[in-house]
């Protein structure tokens, strides 16, 4: 990346300008809540799809907020005099936040998107022009080292990240800095890395304009910039797209197939402190003759518990079309588009890839001497974000279950988790249901089939009686041998605890 490329960005040497700009933006209510109120839900949602026409129609007035939306989000130049009443224009021009647009107008040099933090913080994500909303959308992405703003993947990762206090956190492949920004809330030391120096510059701008603490910024690939350092939290939304070549820095990792994601996951284990978490978004190949679950299990580093959730699978044609459109290639010459499409399919066919999975990978460094647990599952259904507490609770339940054998489970007390309902499925008028389903309305929103014993057991778990005593009472009620019931039920109890339907109760 040339120095001239960085010189076209706002300076990071004048934090006082960022602070004054932030004060002005907040004073004009250029915030996530202010945007929603101004634009309305339809136009606000359209921005997330890279559609700007509804927002342009909603900002035809001359209020400070409307002017700022047009300037920073929609790349419309504004009159110098009008902006001078809203922003410290001369300082913004001097430091590079604004540029002269000819005549008596100024223009933004970067996109600035208001972003609401988890506790109501007013943050701002800084990215390249045309890339603040809706991800790439094929706008300007052929420029070297383009830096995207907030997209669905960014918010997904920030939502699933475990937010316990941490001494140190690493945002690997930081991009515009959203993960580092979240980490500043609960980590004493934040380190952010990226192969693209332009991205590191954007991250510094994001942190400064958001009023957050600074991060240590290091240029380089994967874990190279941090050597053998270890962390309590590692997060990464890497350039995971499986493509024939690395045309676009922000999405194409430069390794063949899914090797970048595999390498990242395998090398993370050695960089985690005991009890630390590493959380990634990733793509993985579905290869003929191989179970995808086995492929993912082979990625998990020694000494780590793992929870892998596959959220979606696309066939190779869907996948190629998605990312060709992402780069705007569908707008090129039809023959060029067809050649690119062929190249993607040739690459997949050569590797015997029939589909590509997308999902979340969470590692936790297990204590010494403990046999790690690896869960690989498919869950394409809706979930309730944020899921950080749900992810943490998953691993806490693993700890509980591996220290409690069946006898210990029968002596333990449990409570039914909040917002769990029971559904009975069967023919109308039938005396007994064909099956009973327990369904969560929080977190992962799981649903699981149980037998009538399991349903009855879960329904009376309020923490007052041990599991064994509850089963004895059920055995007497249904006329079963209590010894046999105690013998066959712990497996079902274990499953209900593992999936979060039952919680251990303190007695």
Coordinates of C-alpha atoms in Angstrom, one line a residue:
X1 CA 0.0 0.0 0.0
X2 CA 1.5 3.3 -1.1
X3 CA 2.0 6.2 1.3
X4 CA -0.1 8.3 -1.1
X5 CA -3.0 5.9 -0.6
X6 CA -2.9 6.6 3.2
X7 CA -2.3 10.3 2.7
X8 CA -5.7 10.6 1.1
X9 CA -7.3 9.5 4.4
X10 CA -8.0 11.8 7.4
X11 CA -5.0 12.3 9.6
X12 CA -4.8 10.4 12.9
X13 CA -2.3 12.8 14.3
X14 CA -4.9 15.3 15.3
X15 CA -7.2 13.5 17.8
X16 CA -8.5 16.9 18.9
X17 CA -10.1 17.3 15.4
X18 CA -11.8 13.8 15.8
X19 CA -13.1 14.8 19.2
X20 CA -14.5 18.1 17.9
X21 CA -16.0 16.4 14.8
X22 CA -17.6 13.8 17.1
X23 CA -19.0 16.6 19.3
X24 CA -20.5 18.2 16.2
X25 CA -22.0 15.0 14.9
X26 CA -23.6 14.2 18.2
X27 CA -24.9 17.8 18.5
X28 CA -26.7 17.3 15.2
X29 CA -28.1 13.9 16.3
X30 CA -26.1 12.1 13.6
X31 CA -26.5 8.9 15.6
X32 CA -28.1 5.5 14.9
X33 CA -31.3 6.6 16.7
X34 CA -31.3 9.9 14.9
X35 CA -30.9 8.2 11.5
X36 CA -33.8 5.9 12.2
X37 CA -36.0 8.7 13.3
X38 CA -35.1 10.9 10.3
X39 CA -35.2 8.2 7.5
X40 CA -37.9 5.9 8.8
X41 CA -37.6 2.1 8.9
X42 CA -38.0 1.4 5.2
X43 CA -35.3 3.9 4.1
X44 CA -33.1 2.9 7.0
X45 CA -33.4 -0.8 6.0
X46 CA -32.7 0.1 2.3
X47 CA -29.4 1.5 3.3
X48 CA -28.3 -1.9 4.6
X49 CA -29.1 -3.2 1.1
X50 CA -26.9 -0.6 -0.5
X51 CA -30.0 1.2 -1.8
X52 CA -29.6 5.0 -1.3
X53 CA -32.6 6.4 -3.3
X54 CA -35.0 6.2 -0.3
X55 CA -32.5 7.9 1.9
X56 CA -31.9 10.6 -0.7
X57 CA -35.6 11.3 -0.9
X58 CA -35.9 11.4 2.9
X59 CA -33.1 14.0 3.2
X60 CA -34.3 16.7 0.8
X61 CA -34.5 19.3 3.6
X62 CA -31.7 21.5 4.9
X63 CA -31.5 20.5 8.5
X64 CA -28.0 19.8 9.9
X65 CA -28.8 16.1 10.2
X66 CA -30.1 15.8 6.7
X67 CA -27.0 17.6 5.4
X68 CA -24.7 15.3 7.4
X69 CA -26.5 12.1 6.1
X70 CA -26.1 13.3 2.5
X71 CA -22.4 14.3 3.1
X72 CA -21.1 11.3 5.0
X73 CA -23.4 8.4 4.1
X74 CA -24.6 9.3 0.6
X75 CA -21.5 11.1 -0.8
X76 CA -23.3 14.2 -1.8
X77 CA -21.2 17.4 -1.7
X78 CA -22.4 20.3 0.5
X79 CA -22.0 24.1 0.5
X80 CA -19.1 25.3 2.6
X81 CA -21.2 27.9 4.3
X82 CA -23.9 25.4 5.2
X83 CA -21.4 22.9 6.7
X84 CA -19.5 25.6 8.6
X85 CA -22.7 26.1 10.7
X86 CA -22.6 22.4 11.6
X87 CA -18.9 21.2 11.6
X88 CA -15.5 22.7 12.3
X89 CA -15.0 22.7 8.5
X90 CA -11.6 24.4 8.2
X91 CA -10.1 21.9 10.7
X92 CA -11.8 19.0 8.9
X93 CA -10.4 20.2 5.6
X94 CA -6.9 20.6 7.1
X95 CA -6.9 17.2 8.7
X96 CA -8.5 15.4 5.7
X97 CA -12.0 14.5 6.9
X98 CA -13.3 16.8 4.2
X99 CA -12.0 17.8 0.7
X100 CA -12.8 20.7 -1.6
X101 CA -15.3 19.6 -4.2
X102 CA -14.9 22.5 -6.6
X103 CA -16.6 25.9 -6.3
X104 CA -17.9 26.6 -2.9
X105 CA -18.6 23.0 -1.9
X106 CA -16.9 20.3 0.3
X107 CA -17.1 16.6 0.2
X108 CA -16.4 13.7 2.6
X109 CA -13.1 11.8 2.1
X110 CA -14.5 8.8 4.0
X111 CA -17.8 7.2 4.8
X112 CA -18.9 7.7 8.4
X113 CA -21.7 5.6 9.7
X114 CA -23.4 6.0 13.0
X115 CA -23.4 2.8 15.0
X116 CA -25.1 2.1 18.3
X117 CA -23.1 0.3 20.9
X118 CA -24.5 -2.5 23.1
X119 CA -25.1 -0.2 26.0
X120 CA -26.4 2.7 24.0
X121 CA -23.0 4.2 23.1
X122 CA -22.9 6.5 20.1
X123 CA -20.1 5.1 17.9
X124 CA -19.1 5.8 14.3
X125 CA -17.6 3.3 11.8
X126 CA -15.2 4.9 9.3
X127 CA -14.7 3.1 5.9
X128 CA -14.0 3.8 2.3
X129 CA -16.4 5.9 0.2
X130 CA -19.4 3.9 -1.0
X131 CA -18.7 1.1 1.5
X132 CA -20.3 2.3 4.7
X133 CA -23.7 0.7 4.2
X134 CA -24.7 -2.8 3.0
X135 CA -21.3 -4.3 2.6
X136 CA -19.6 -4.1 -0.8
X137 CA -22.4 -4.1 -3.4
X138 CA -19.8 -3.8 -6.1
X139 CA -19.1 -0.1 -5.4
X140 CA -15.5 0.8 -5.9
X141 CA -14.3 -2.6 -4.8
X142 CA -11.7 -2.9 -7.5
X143 CA -9.6 -0.3 -5.8
X144 CA -6.6 -1.8 -4.0
X145 CA -7.1 -2.4 -0.3
X146 CA -10.7 -1.2 -0.1
X147 CA -12.0 -1.1 3.5
X148 CA -15.6 -2.0 4.0
X149 CA -17.9 -0.7 6.8
X150 CA -20.4 -2.5 8.8
X151 CA -22.1 -5.5 7.2
X152 CA -24.1 -8.5 8.4
X153 CA -21.0 -10.5 9.0
X154 CA -19.5 -7.8 11.2
X155 CA -22.6 -7.5 13.4
X156 CA -23.0 -11.3 13.6
X157 CA -19.5 -11.7 15.0
X158 CA -19.9 -8.9 17.4
X159 CA -23.1 -10.4 18.6
X160 CA -21.8 -13.9 19.3
X161 CA -18.6 -12.7 21.0
X162 CA -18.2 -13.5 24.7
X163 CA -18.0 -10.2 26.6
X164 CA -16.4 -11.2 29.9
X165 CA -13.7 -8.9 31.3
X166 CA -10.4 -9.7 29.6
X167 CA -6.8 -8.5 30.2
X168 CA -6.1 -8.8 26.5
X169 CA -8.0 -9.1 23.2
X170 CA -6.9 -9.5 19.6
X171 CA -8.9 -8.4 16.6
X172 CA -7.2 -10.3 13.7
X173 CA -8.0 -8.8 10.3
X174 CA -9.6 -5.7 11.8
X175 CA -10.9 -4.0 8.7
X176 CA -12.7 -0.8 9.7
X177 CA -12.3 -1.7 13.4
X178 CA -15.7 -2.7 14.6
X179 CA -14.5 -5.7 16.6
X180 CA -11.7 -3.8 18.2
X181 CA -14.2 -1.0 19.1
X182 CA -16.4 -3.5 20.9
X183 CA -13.4 -5.0 22.6
X184 CA -12.4 -1.7 24.1
X185 CA -15.5 -2.0 26.4
X186 CA -14.3 -5.0 28.3
X187 CA -10.6 -5.6 27.5
X188 CA -7.7 -3.8 29.2
X189 CA -5.4 -4.2 26.2
X190 CA -6.7 -4.3 22.6
X191 CA -4.5 -5.4 19.7
X192 CA -5.7 -5.1 16.1
X193 CA -3.9 -6.5 13.1
X194 CA -4.5 -6.4 9.3
X195 CA -2.5 -7.2 6.2
X196 CA -3.9 -3.9 4.7
X197 CA -2.3 -0.7 6.3
X198 CA -5.3 1.2 5.0
X199 CA -7.5 -0.9 7.3
X200 CA -5.3 -0.1 10.3
X201 CA -5.7 3.6 9.5
X202 CA -9.5 3.2 9.3
X203 CA -9.5 1.4 12.6
X204 CA -7.6 4.3 14.3
X205 CA -10.2 6.7 12.8
X206 CA -13.1 4.6 14.0
X207 CA -11.8 4.4 17.5
X208 CA -10.9 8.1 17.7
X209 CA -14.3 9.3 16.3
X210 CA -16.1 6.9 18.6
X211 CA -14.4 8.3 21.7
X212 CA -13.0 4.9 22.5
X213 CA -9.6 4.0 23.9
X214 CA -6.8 3.3 21.5
X215 CA -5.7 -0.1 20.2
X216 CA -2.2 -1.4 19.4
X217 CA -2.2 -1.6 15.6
X218 CA 0.1 -4.0 13.7
X219 CA 0.5 -4.8 10.0
X220 CA 0.8 -8.3 8.8
X221 CA -0.9 -11.6 7.9
X222 CA -2.6 -14.0 10.4
X223 CA -0.7 -14.2 13.7
X224 CA 2.6 -13.0 12.2
X225 CA 2.4 -9.5 13.7
X226 CA 1.9 -10.7 17.3
X227 CA 4.4 -13.6 17.4
X228 CA 3.9 -15.9 20.3
X229 CA 1.7 -13.5 22.4
X230 CA -1.3 -15.0 24.1
X231 CA -4.7 -13.5 24.7
X232 CA -7.9 -13.9 26.7
X233 CA -10.0 -13.2 23.5
X234 CA -9.3 -13.6 19.8
X235 CA -11.9 -12.5 17.3
X236 CA -11.7 -12.5 13.5
X237 CA -14.0 -11.9 10.6
X238 CA -11.3 -13.0 8.1
X239 CA -11.3 -12.8 4.3
X240 CA -12.9 -16.2 4.1
X241 CA -14.3 -16.3 0.6
X242 CA -13.3 -19.4 -1.3
X243 CA -12.3 -18.0 -4.7
X244 CA -10.0 -18.7 -7.7
X245 CA -7.5 -16.0 -6.8
X246 CA -7.1 -13.1 -4.4
X247 CA -8.4 -10.1 -6.4
X248 CA -10.1 -8.3 -3.5
X249 CA -8.1 -7.9 -0.2
X250 CA -11.1 -7.5 2.0
X251 CA -12.6 -10.9 1.1
X252 CA -10.1 -13.2 -0.7
X253 CA -7.5 -14.6 1.7
X254 CA -5.0 -15.7 -0.9
X255 CA -4.9 -19.4 0.2
X256 CA -6.4 -22.3 -1.7
X257 CA -9.9 -23.5 -0.8
X258 CA -10.7 -23.1 2.9
X259 CA -7.1 -23.3 4.0
X260 CA -7.1 -19.7 5.4
X261 CA -9.9 -20.5 7.8
X262 CA -8.4 -23.8 8.7
X263 CA -5.0 -22.3 9.4
X264 CA -6.5 -19.5 11.4
X265 CA -8.4 -21.9 13.6
X266 CA -5.6 -24.3 14.1
X267 CA -3.1 -21.7 15.0
X268 CA -5.4 -19.9 17.4
X269 CA -5.1 -22.6 20.1
X270 CA -1.5 -21.8 20.9
X271 CA -2.4 -18.1 21.3
X272 CA -5.1 -18.5 23.9
X273 CA -4.7 -18.2 27.7
X274 CA -6.4 -20.9 29.7
X275 CA -10.1 -20.2 29.6
X276 CA -9.7 -17.8 26.8
X277 CA -12.0 -17.7 23.7
X278 CA -11.3 -17.5 20.0
X279 CA -14.3 -16.7 17.8
X280 CA -14.5 -16.7 14.0
X281 CA -16.8 -16.5 11.1
X282 CA -15.7 -18.9 8.4
X283 CA -16.5 -20.7 5.2
X284 CA -15.7 -24.4 4.7
X285 CA -15.9 -26.8 1.7
X286 CA -18.3 -29.6 1.4
X287 CA -16.2 -32.2 -0.5
X288 CA -17.4 -35.4 -2.2
X289 CA -16.7 -38.5 -0.1
X290 CA -16.1 -36.5 3.1
X291 CA -18.4 -35.5 6.0
X292 CA -18.3 -31.8 6.6
X293 CA -18.5 -32.4 10.3
X294 CA -15.3 -34.5 10.2
X295 CA -13.6 -31.7 8.2
X296 CA -14.4 -29.2 10.9
X297 CA -13.4 -31.5 13.7
X298 CA -10.0 -31.9 12.1
X299 CA -9.5 -28.1 12.4
X300 CA -9.9 -27.9 16.1
X301 CA -6.5 -27.4 17.8
X302 CA -5.4 -29.7 20.7
X303 CA -6.3 -28.6 24.1
X304 CA -9.4 -26.6 23.0
X305 CA -13.1 -27.1 23.5
X306 CA -14.9 -26.2 20.3
X307 CA -18.5 -25.3 19.2
X308 CA -19.0 -25.1 15.5
X309 CA -22.4 -24.0 14.1
X310 CA -23.1 -24.3 10.4
X311 CA -25.7 -21.6 9.6
X312 CA -26.0 -22.0 5.8
X313 CA -24.9 -24.1 2.9
X314 CA -24.9 -23.0 -0.7
X315 CA -24.3 -25.0 -3.8
X316 CA -21.3 -24.0 -5.8
X317 CA -23.4 -22.0 -8.4
X318 CA -25.1 -20.0 -5.7
X319 CA -21.9 -19.3 -4.0
X320 CA -20.1 -18.1 -7.2
X321 CA -23.0 -15.9 -8.1
X322 CA -23.1 -14.3 -4.6
X323 CA -19.5 -13.2 -4.7
X324 CA -19.4 -12.3 -8.3
X325 CA -22.3 -9.9 -7.6
X326 CA -20.5 -8.7 -4.4
X327 CA -17.6 -7.5 -6.6
X328 CA -19.9 -6.0 -9.2
X329 CA -18.8 -8.4 -11.9
X330 CA -22.4 -9.0 -13.0
X331 CA -22.2 -5.4 -14.3
X332 CA -19.2 -6.1 -16.6
X333 CA -19.2 -7.4 -20.2
X334 CA -21.2 -10.6 -20.4
X335 CA -18.3 -12.6 -21.8
X336 CA -16.0 -11.4 -19.0
X337 CA -18.6 -12.4 -16.4
X338 CA -19.0 -15.8 -18.0
X339 CA -15.3 -16.4 -18.0
X340 CA -15.1 -15.4 -14.3
X341 CA -18.0 -17.7 -13.5
X342 CA -16.3 -20.6 -15.3
X343 CA -13.1 -20.0 -13.4
X344 CA -15.0 -20.3 -10.1
X345 CA -16.7 -23.6 -11.1
X346 CA -13.5 -25.0 -12.5
X347 CA -11.8 -24.4 -9.1
X348 CA -14.6 -26.1 -7.2
X349 CA -14.8 -29.1 -9.6
X350 CA -11.0 -29.6 -9.4
X351 CA -11.3 -29.9 -5.6
X352 CA -14.5 -32.0 -5.8
X353 CA -16.4 -29.3 -3.9
X354 CA -20.2 -29.6 -4.1
X355 CA -21.1 -26.9 -1.7
X356 CA -19.8 -24.3 0.8
X357 CA -20.9 -23.9 4.4
X358 CA -20.9 -20.8 6.4
X359 CA -21.0 -20.4 10.2
X360 CA -19.5 -19.7 13.5
X361 CA -16.5 -21.3 15.2
X362 CA -15.8 -20.8 18.9
X363 CA -12.8 -22.2 20.7
X364 CA -12.1 -22.2 24.4
X365 CA -8.7 -23.1 25.9
X366 CA -9.5 -26.1 28.2
X367 CA -7.7 -26.6 31.5
X368 CA -4.7 -28.8 31.6
X369 CA -5.6 -32.5 31.9
X370 CA -9.2 -32.1 30.8
X371 CA -10.4 -34.0 27.7
X372 CA -11.7 -31.3 25.4
X373 CA -15.3 -31.4 24.0
X374 CA -16.0 -30.7 20.3
X375 CA -19.6 -30.0 19.2
X376 CA -20.2 -29.6 15.4
X377 CA -23.8 -29.0 14.5
X378 CA -26.1 -27.5 11.9
X379 CA -28.5 -24.8 13.0
X380 CA -30.0 -22.8 10.1
X381 CA -32.9 -21.4 12.2
X382 CA -33.4 -18.0 13.6
X383 CA -31.6 -17.0 16.8
X384 CA -31.7 -14.1 19.2
X385 CA -28.8 -11.8 19.1
X386 CA -26.7 -10.9 21.0
X387 CA -25.6 -14.5 21.7
X388 CA -22.4 -13.9 23.7
X389 CA -23.9 -14.9 27.0
X390 CA -25.4 -18.0 25.3
X391 CA -22.0 -19.0 23.9
X392 CA -20.4 -18.6 27.4
X393 CA -23.2 -20.6 29.0
X394 CA -22.7 -23.4 26.5
X395 CA -19.1 -23.9 27.7
X396 CA -20.1 -23.6 31.3
X397 CA -22.6 -26.4 30.9
X398 CA -19.9 -28.5 29.3
X399 CA -17.8 -28.0 32.4
X400 CA -20.7 -29.0 34.6
X401 CA -21.5 -32.2 32.6
X402 CA -18.0 -33.5 32.4
X403 CA -17.6 -33.2 36.2
X404 CA -21.0 -34.9 36.9
X405 CA -21.5 -38.6 36.1
X406 CA -25.0 -40.2 36.1
X407 CA -25.1 -40.7 39.8
X408 CA -24.1 -37.0 40.4
X409 CA -26.8 -35.9 37.9
X410 CA -29.5 -37.8 39.9
X411 CA -28.4 -36.1 43.1
X412 CA -28.3 -32.6 41.5
X413 CA -31.1 -30.0 41.4
X414 CA -32.2 -28.3 38.2
X415 CA -34.4 -25.4 37.0
X416 CA -36.3 -25.1 33.8
X417 CA -34.6 -22.3 31.7
X418 CA -36.6 -19.2 31.1
X419 CA -39.1 -18.9 28.2
X420 CA -39.2 -22.7 27.4
X421 CA -42.6 -23.9 26.2
X422 CA -44.0 -27.3 25.6
X423 CA -45.7 -28.3 22.3
X424 CA -47.6 -31.6 21.9
X425 CA -48.0 -33.0 18.4
X426 CA -50.5 -35.6 17.4
X427 CA -53.8 -36.3 15.7
X428 CA -56.8 -34.3 16.9
X429 CA -58.7 -36.2 19.6
X430 CA -55.9 -38.7 20.2
X431 CA -55.5 -39.6 23.9
X432 CA -51.7 -39.3 23.8
X433 CA -49.5 -37.0 21.6
X434 CA -47.3 -38.6 19.0
X435 CA -44.4 -36.7 20.5
X436 CA -43.6 -33.8 22.8
X437 CA -41.4 -30.8 21.8
X438 CA -39.7 -28.4 24.2
X439 CA -38.9 -25.1 22.5
X440 CA -36.8 -22.2 23.6
X441 CA -37.8 -18.6 22.9
X442 CA -34.4 -17.1 23.8
X443 CA -30.8 -17.6 22.7
X444 CA -30.4 -20.3 20.1
X445 CA -34.2 -21.0 20.1
X446 CA -33.7 -24.7 20.0
X447 CA -36.4 -27.3 19.8
X448 CA -36.0 -30.9 20.9
X449 CA -38.2 -33.9 21.1
X450 CA -38.6 -35.6 24.5
X451 CA -40.7 -38.5 25.7
X452 CA -43.5 -38.0 28.3
X453 CA -41.1 -38.8 31.1
X454 CA -38.7 -36.1 29.9
X455 CA -41.4 -33.6 29.5
X456 CA -42.9 -34.3 32.9
X457 CA -39.4 -34.1 34.5
X458 CA -38.6 -30.8 32.9
X459 CA -41.9 -29.3 33.8
X460 CA -41.5 -29.8 37.6
X461 CA -37.8 -28.8 37.8
X462 CA -37.8 -25.7 40.0
X463 CA -34.7 -26.4 42.0
X464 CA -36.3 -27.7 45.1
X465 CA -36.1 -31.4 44.5
X466 CA -33.2 -33.5 43.3
X467 CA -33.5 -35.2 39.9
X468 CA -33.6 -38.6 41.6
X469 CA -36.5 -37.7 43.9
X470 CA -38.4 -36.2 40.9
X471 CA -37.9 -39.5 39.0
X472 CA -39.1 -41.5 41.9
X473 CA -42.3 -39.5 42.1
X474 CA -42.8 -39.9 38.4
X475 CA -42.2 -43.6 38.6
X476 CA -44.9 -43.9 41.3
X477 CA -47.3 -41.8 39.3
X478 CA -46.9 -43.8 36.0
X479 CA -46.4 -47.2 37.6
X480 CA -42.8 -47.8 36.5
X481 CA -39.9 -49.4 38.3
X482 CA -38.1 -46.4 39.9
X483 CA -34.7 -48.2 39.5
X484 CA -35.2 -48.7 35.8
X485 CA -36.4 -45.1 35.4
X486 CA -33.3 -43.8 37.2
X487 CA -31.1 -46.0 35.0
X488 CA -32.5 -44.8 31.6
X489 CA -33.3 -41.1 32.3
X490 CA -29.8 -39.5 33.0
X491 CA -29.0 -39.5 29.2
X492 CA -32.1 -37.4 28.6
X493 CA -31.3 -35.1 31.5
X494 CA -27.7 -34.7 30.1
X495 CA -29.1 -33.7 26.7
X496 CA -31.5 -31.2 28.2
X497 CA -28.7 -29.6 30.2
X498 CA -26.3 -29.6 27.3
X499 CA -28.8 -27.8 25.0
X500 CA -29.8 -25.3 27.7
X501 CA -33.3 -26.4 28.5
X502 CA -32.3 -27.2 32.1
X503 CA -30.0 -25.2 34.3
X504 CA -28.2 -26.5 37.4
X505 CA -29.7 -24.9 40.5
X506 CA -27.8 -23.7 43.5
X507 CA -29.0 -25.4 46.7

